[in-house]
Short mmCIF file of C-alpha atoms and ligand atoms in Angstrom, two decimals:
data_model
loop_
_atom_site.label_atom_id
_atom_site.label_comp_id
_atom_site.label_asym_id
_atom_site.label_seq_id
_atom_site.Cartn_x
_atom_site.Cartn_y
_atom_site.Cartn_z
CA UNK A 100 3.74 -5.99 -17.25
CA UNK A 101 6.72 -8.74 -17.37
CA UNK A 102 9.78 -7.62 -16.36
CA UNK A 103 11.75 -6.32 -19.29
CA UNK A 104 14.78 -8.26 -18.69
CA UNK A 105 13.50 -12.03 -18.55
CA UNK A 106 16.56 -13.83 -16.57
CA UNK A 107 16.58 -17.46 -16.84
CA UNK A 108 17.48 -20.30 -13.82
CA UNK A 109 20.40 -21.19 -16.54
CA UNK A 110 21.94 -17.02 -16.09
CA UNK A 111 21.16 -17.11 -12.24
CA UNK A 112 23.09 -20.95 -12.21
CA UNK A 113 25.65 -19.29 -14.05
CA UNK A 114 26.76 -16.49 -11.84
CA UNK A 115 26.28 -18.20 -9.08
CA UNK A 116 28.70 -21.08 -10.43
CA UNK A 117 31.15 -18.33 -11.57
CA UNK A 118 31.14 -17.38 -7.66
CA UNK A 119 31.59 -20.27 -6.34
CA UNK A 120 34.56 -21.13 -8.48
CA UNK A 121 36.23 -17.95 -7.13
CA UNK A 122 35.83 -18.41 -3.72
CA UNK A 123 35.99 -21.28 -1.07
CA UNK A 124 33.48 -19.28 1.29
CA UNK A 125 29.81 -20.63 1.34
CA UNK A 126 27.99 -18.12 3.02
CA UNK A 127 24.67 -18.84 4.74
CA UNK A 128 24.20 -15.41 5.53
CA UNK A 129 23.82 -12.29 2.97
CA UNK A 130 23.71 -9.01 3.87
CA UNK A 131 22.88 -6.17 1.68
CA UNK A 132 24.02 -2.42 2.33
CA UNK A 133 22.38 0.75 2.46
CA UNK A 134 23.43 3.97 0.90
CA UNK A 135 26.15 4.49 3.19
CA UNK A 136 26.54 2.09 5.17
CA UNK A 137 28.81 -0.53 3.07
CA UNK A 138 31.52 -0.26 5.73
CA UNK A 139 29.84 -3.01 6.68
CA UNK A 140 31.66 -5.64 4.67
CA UNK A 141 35.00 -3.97 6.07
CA UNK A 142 34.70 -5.65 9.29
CA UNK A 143 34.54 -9.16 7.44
CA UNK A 144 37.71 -11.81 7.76
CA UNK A 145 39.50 -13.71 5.31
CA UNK A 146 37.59 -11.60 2.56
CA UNK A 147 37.08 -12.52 -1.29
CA UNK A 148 36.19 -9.36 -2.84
CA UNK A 149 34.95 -9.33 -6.61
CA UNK A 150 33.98 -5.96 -7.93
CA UNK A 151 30.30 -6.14 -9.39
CA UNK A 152 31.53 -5.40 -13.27
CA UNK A 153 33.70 -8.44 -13.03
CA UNK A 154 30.79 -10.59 -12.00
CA UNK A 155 29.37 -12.30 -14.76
CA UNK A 156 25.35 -11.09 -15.27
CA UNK A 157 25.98 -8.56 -12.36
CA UNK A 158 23.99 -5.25 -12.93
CA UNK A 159 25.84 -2.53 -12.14
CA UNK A 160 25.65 0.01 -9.07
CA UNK A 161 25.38 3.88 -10.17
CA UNK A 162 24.64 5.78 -7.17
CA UNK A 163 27.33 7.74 -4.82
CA UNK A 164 27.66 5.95 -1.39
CA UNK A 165 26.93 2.35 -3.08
CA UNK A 166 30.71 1.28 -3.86
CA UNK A 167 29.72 -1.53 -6.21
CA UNK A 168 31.67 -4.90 -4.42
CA UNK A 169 30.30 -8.31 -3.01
CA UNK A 170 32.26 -9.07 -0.61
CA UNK A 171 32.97 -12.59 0.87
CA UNK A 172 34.07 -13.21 4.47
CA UNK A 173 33.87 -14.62 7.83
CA UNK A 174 32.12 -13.33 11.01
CA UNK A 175 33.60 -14.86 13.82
CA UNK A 176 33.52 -18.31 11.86
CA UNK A 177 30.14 -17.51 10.06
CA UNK A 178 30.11 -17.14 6.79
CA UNK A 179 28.61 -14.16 4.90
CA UNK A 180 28.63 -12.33 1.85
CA UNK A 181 28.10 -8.88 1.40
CA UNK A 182 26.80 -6.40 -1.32
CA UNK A 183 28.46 -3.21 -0.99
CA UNK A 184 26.30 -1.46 -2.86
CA UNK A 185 22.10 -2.09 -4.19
CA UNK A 186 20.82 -1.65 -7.36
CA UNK A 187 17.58 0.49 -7.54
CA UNK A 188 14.81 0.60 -9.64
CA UNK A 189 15.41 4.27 -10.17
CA UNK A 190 19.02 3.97 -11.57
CA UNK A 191 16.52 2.58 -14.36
CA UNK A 192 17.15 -1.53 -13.92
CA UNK A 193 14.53 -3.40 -14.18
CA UNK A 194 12.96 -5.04 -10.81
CA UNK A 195 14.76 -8.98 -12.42
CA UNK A 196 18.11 -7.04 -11.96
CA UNK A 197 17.55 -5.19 -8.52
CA UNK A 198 16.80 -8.88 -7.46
CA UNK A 199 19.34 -10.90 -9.29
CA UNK A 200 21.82 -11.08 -6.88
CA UNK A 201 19.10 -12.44 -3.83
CA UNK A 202 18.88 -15.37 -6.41
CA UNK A 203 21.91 -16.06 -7.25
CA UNK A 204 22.48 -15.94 -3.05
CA UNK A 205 19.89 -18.67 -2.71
CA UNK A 206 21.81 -20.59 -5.16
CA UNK A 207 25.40 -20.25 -3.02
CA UNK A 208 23.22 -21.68 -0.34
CA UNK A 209 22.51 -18.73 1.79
CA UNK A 210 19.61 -19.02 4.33
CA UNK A 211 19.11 -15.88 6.09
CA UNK A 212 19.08 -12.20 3.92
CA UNK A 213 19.84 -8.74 6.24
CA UNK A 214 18.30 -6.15 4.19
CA UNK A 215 19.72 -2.34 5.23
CA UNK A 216 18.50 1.15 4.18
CA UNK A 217 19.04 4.56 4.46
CA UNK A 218 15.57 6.15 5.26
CA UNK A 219 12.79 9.20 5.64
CA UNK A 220 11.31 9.35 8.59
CA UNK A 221 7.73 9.96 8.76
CA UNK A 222 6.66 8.94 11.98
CA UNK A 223 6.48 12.00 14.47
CA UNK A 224 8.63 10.24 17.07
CA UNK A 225 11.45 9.24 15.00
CA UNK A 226 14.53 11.38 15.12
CA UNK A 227 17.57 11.05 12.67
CA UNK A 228 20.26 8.57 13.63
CA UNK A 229 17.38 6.44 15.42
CA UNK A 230 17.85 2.39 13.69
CA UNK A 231 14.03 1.15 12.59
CA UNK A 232 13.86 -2.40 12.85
CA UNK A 233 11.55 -3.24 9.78
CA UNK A 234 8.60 -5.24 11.00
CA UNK A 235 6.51 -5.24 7.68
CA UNK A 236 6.52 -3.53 4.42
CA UNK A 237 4.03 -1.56 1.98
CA UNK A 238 6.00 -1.88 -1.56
CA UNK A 239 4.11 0.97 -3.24
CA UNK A 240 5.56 0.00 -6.61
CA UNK A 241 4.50 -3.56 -6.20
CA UNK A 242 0.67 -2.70 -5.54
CA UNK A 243 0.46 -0.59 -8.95
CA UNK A 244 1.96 -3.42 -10.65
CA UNK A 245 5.81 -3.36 -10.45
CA UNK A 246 7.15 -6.53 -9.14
CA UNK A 247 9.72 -8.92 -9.75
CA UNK A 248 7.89 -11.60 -9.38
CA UNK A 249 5.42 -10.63 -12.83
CA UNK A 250 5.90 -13.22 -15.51
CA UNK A 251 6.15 -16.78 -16.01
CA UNK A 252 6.83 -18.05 -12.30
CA UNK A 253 10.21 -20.15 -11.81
CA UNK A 254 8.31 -22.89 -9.25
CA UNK A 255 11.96 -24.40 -8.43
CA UNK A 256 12.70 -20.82 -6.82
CA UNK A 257 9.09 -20.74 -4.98
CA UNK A 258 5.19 -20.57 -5.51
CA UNK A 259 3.12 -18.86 -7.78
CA UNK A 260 0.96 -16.73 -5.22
CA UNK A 261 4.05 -16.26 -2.11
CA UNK A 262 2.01 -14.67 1.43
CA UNK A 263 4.20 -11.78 2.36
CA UNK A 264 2.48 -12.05 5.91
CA UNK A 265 5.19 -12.56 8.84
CA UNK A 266 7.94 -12.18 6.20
CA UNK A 267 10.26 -10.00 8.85
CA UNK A 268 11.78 -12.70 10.89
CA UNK A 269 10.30 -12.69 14.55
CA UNK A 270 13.09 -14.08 15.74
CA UNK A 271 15.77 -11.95 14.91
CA UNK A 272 13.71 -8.98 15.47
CA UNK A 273 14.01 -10.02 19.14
CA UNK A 274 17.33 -11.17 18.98
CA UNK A 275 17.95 -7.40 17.32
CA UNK A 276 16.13 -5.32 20.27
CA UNK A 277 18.33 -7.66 22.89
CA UNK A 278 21.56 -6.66 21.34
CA UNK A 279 20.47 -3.11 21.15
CA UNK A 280 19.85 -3.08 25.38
CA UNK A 281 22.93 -4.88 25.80
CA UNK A 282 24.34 -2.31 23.48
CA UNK A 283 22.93 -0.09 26.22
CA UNK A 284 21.72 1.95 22.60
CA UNK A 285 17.49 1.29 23.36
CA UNK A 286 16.95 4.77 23.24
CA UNK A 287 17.70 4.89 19.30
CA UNK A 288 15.74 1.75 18.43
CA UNK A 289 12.23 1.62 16.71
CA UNK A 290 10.29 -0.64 15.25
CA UNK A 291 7.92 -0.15 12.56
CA UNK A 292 6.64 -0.17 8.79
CA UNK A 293 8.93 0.77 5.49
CA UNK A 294 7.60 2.18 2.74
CA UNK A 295 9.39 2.03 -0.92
CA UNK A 296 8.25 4.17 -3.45
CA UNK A 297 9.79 4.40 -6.76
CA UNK A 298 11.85 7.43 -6.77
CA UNK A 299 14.61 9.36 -7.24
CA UNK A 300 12.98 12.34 -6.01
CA UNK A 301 11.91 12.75 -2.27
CA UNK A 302 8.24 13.05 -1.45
CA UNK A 303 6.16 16.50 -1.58
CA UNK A 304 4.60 17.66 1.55
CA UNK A 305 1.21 16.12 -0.01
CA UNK A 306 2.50 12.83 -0.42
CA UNK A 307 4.34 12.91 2.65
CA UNK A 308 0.87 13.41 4.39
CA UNK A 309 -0.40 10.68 2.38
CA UNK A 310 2.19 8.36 4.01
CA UNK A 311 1.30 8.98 7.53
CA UNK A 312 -2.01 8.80 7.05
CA UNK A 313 -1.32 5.28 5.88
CA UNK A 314 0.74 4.30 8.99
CA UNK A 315 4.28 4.17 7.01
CA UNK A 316 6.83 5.02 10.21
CA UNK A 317 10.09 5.12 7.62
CA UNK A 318 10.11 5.82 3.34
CA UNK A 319 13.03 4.63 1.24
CA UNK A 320 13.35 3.46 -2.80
CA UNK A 321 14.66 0.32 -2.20
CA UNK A 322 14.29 -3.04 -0.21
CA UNK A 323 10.39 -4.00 -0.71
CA UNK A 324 11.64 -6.28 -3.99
CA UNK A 325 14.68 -7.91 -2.42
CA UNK A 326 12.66 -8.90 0.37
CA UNK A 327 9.54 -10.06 -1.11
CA UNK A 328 11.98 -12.51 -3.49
CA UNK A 329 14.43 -13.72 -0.66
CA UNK A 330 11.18 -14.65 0.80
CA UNK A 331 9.09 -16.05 -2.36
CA UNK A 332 12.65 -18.23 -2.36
CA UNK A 333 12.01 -19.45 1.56
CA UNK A 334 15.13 -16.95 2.76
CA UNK A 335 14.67 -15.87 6.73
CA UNK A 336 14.76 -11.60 6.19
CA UNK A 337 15.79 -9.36 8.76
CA UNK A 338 15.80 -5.82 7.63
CA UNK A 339 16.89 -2.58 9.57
CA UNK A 340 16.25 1.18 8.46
CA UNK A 341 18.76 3.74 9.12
CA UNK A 342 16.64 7.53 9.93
CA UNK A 343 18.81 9.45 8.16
CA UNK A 344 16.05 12.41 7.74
CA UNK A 345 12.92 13.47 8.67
CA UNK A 346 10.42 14.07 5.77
CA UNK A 347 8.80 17.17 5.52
CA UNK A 348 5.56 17.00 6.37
CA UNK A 349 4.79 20.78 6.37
CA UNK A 350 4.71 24.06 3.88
CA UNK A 351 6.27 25.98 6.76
CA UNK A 352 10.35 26.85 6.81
CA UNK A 353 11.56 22.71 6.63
CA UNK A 354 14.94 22.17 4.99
CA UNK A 355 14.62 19.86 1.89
CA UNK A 356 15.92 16.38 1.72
CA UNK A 357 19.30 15.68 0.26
CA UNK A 358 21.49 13.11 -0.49
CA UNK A 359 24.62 14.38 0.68
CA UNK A 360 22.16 14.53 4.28
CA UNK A 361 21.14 11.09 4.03
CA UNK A 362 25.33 9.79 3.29
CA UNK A 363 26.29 11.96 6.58
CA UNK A 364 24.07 10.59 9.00
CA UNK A 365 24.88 6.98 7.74
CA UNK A 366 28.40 7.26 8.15
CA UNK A 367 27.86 9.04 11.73
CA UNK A 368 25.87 6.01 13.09
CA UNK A 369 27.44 3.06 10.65
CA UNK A 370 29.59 1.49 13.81
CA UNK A 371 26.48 1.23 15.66
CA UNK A 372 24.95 -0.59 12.84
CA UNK A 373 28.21 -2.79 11.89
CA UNK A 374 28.16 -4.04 15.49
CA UNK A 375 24.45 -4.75 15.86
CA UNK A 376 24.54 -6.30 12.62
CA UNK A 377 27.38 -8.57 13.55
CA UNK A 378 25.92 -9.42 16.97
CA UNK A 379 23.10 -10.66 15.26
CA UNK A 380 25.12 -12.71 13.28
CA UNK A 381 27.38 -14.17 15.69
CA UNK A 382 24.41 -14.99 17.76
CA UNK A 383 22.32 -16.37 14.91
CA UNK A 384 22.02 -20.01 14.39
CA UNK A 385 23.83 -20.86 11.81
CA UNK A 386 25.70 -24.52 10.51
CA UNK A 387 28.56 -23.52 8.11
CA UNK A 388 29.32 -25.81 5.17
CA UNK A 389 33.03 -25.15 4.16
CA UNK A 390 33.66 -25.44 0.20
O1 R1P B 620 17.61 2.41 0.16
P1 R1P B 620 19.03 2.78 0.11
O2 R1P B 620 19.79 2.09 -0.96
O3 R1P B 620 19.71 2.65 1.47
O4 R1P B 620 19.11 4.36 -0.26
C1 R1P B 620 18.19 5.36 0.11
O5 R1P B 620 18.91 6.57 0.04
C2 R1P B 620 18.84 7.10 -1.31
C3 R1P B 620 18.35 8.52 -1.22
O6 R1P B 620 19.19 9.32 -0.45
C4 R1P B 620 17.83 6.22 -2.06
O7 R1P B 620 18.50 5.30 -2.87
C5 R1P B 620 17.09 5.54 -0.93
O8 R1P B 620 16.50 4.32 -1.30
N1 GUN B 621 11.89 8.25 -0.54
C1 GUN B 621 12.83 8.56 0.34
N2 GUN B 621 13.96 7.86 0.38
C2 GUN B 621 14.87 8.21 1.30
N3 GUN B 621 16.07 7.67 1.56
C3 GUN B 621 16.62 8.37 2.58
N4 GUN B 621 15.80 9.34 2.96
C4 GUN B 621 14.70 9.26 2.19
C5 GUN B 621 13.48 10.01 2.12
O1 GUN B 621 13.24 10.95 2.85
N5 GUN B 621 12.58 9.61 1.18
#
């Protein structure tokens, strides 16, 4: 199936240009933010914020806890930009427009993508508030068929055929566990594998069971596309999941799932997340071009 929305280089090239006549920051670093956890971009410097309906091409964001911004800035000198807010594949875009902005990011010259997510637990040892660091992916929608990547391919982005072996970033996934110890916040860190599926609803107990069985530690409806295109486009990812529930695995007296849930425990551990995400960027190597 192509995607329904065929987006040229030319409306990419265009948004992107639109950006950078706005702004003087060239960020080499993009970040994008979980449900919840957009207070992220708050802790940026010298910020150029342009609200996504004044973007030109920008889908739109339509879930609560996903404020809708990109947000330009420094980090202690590094430049970043920041989406305050995803678009989903559930919110009924198609998977061109969850991805557009990760484009028009390569475009701006950004070299690095920090992908974020509020998440279901479904490994036994998780607990909420623990931080996943994502070391590899199933995209459930992408192995039935839905992925961005379907139609003609755009070779000046990236290949045909893209491995999505070793796409998580060694690197930085070190770098991430050495902040977390100096941190002194170990005992919250995991590491293991994100699963998207499709959504909006949460799983059922059966598919829940399904998902362990197939070794997913942490579920979520997002993520999987963004990465597998920062990558196709030769971006280093680095993506952390935020346990903000535990899935329920069992018929037996479990509360169900909720948004409202998932928004709480975000907010509660967000500064933990805004200052492991900056460490990692003040410690990343980065060379800044000023506009
Ligand atoms: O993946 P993010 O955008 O963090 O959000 C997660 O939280 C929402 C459900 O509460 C879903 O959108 C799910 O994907
Ligand atoms: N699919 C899914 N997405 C989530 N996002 C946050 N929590 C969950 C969850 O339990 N399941």
């Amino acid at each position: 199936m192509h995607c329904k929305d065929q987006i040229s280089h030319k409306d990419y090239q265009r948004t992107a240009d639109w950006l950078l006549s706005q702004t003087q920051h060239r960020p080499k670093v993009a970040i994008i933010c979980g449900s919840g956890l957009g207070m992220l971009a708050d802790t940026l410097q010298c910020q150029d914020s342009f609200k996504y309906s004044d973007i030109p091409g920008f889908p739109q964001s339509t879930v609560q806890g996903h404020a809708g911004k990109l947000v330009f800035g420094e980090l202690e000198g590094k430049i970043c930009v920041c989406m305050q807010g995803r678009f989903h594949m559930y919110e009924g875009h198609s998977l061109c427009k969850v991805t557009f902005p990760v484009r028009v990011f390569k475009l701006l010259g950004v070299e690095t993508l920090i992908v974020t997510n509020a998440a279901g637990a479904i490994a036994e040892s998780y607990h909420c508030g623990d931080v996943m660091i994502i070391r590899d992916h199933i995209n459930f929608p992408g192995l039935a068929g839905l992925n961005p990547l379907i139609g003609p391919n755009d070779d000046k982005f990236g290949p045909r055929f893209p491995p999505m072996s070793g796409v998580y970033d060694k690197d930085l996934q070190k770098l991430a566990f050495d902040i977390c110890k100096s941190m002194g916040v170990s005992q919250f860190v995991q590491e293991g594998v994100y699963c998207m599926v499709g959504g909006p609803n949460f799983e059922s107990v059966a598919e829940a069971k399904l998902l362990y069985k197939l070794g997913v530690d942490a579920v979520g409806m997002s993520t999987a596309p963004e990465v597998l295109v920062a990558s196709h486009c030769g971006m280093r990812v680095f993506g952390l999941s935020l346990i903000t529930n535990k899935v329920v695995k069992s018929y037996e007296g479990s509360e169900p799932t909720n948004h409202e849930d998932v928004l709480a425990v975000s907010k509660m551990r967000s500064e933990m997340l805004q200052k492991l995400i900056s460490g990692i960027i003040i410690r990343m190597d980065i060379n800044n071009n000023k506009a």
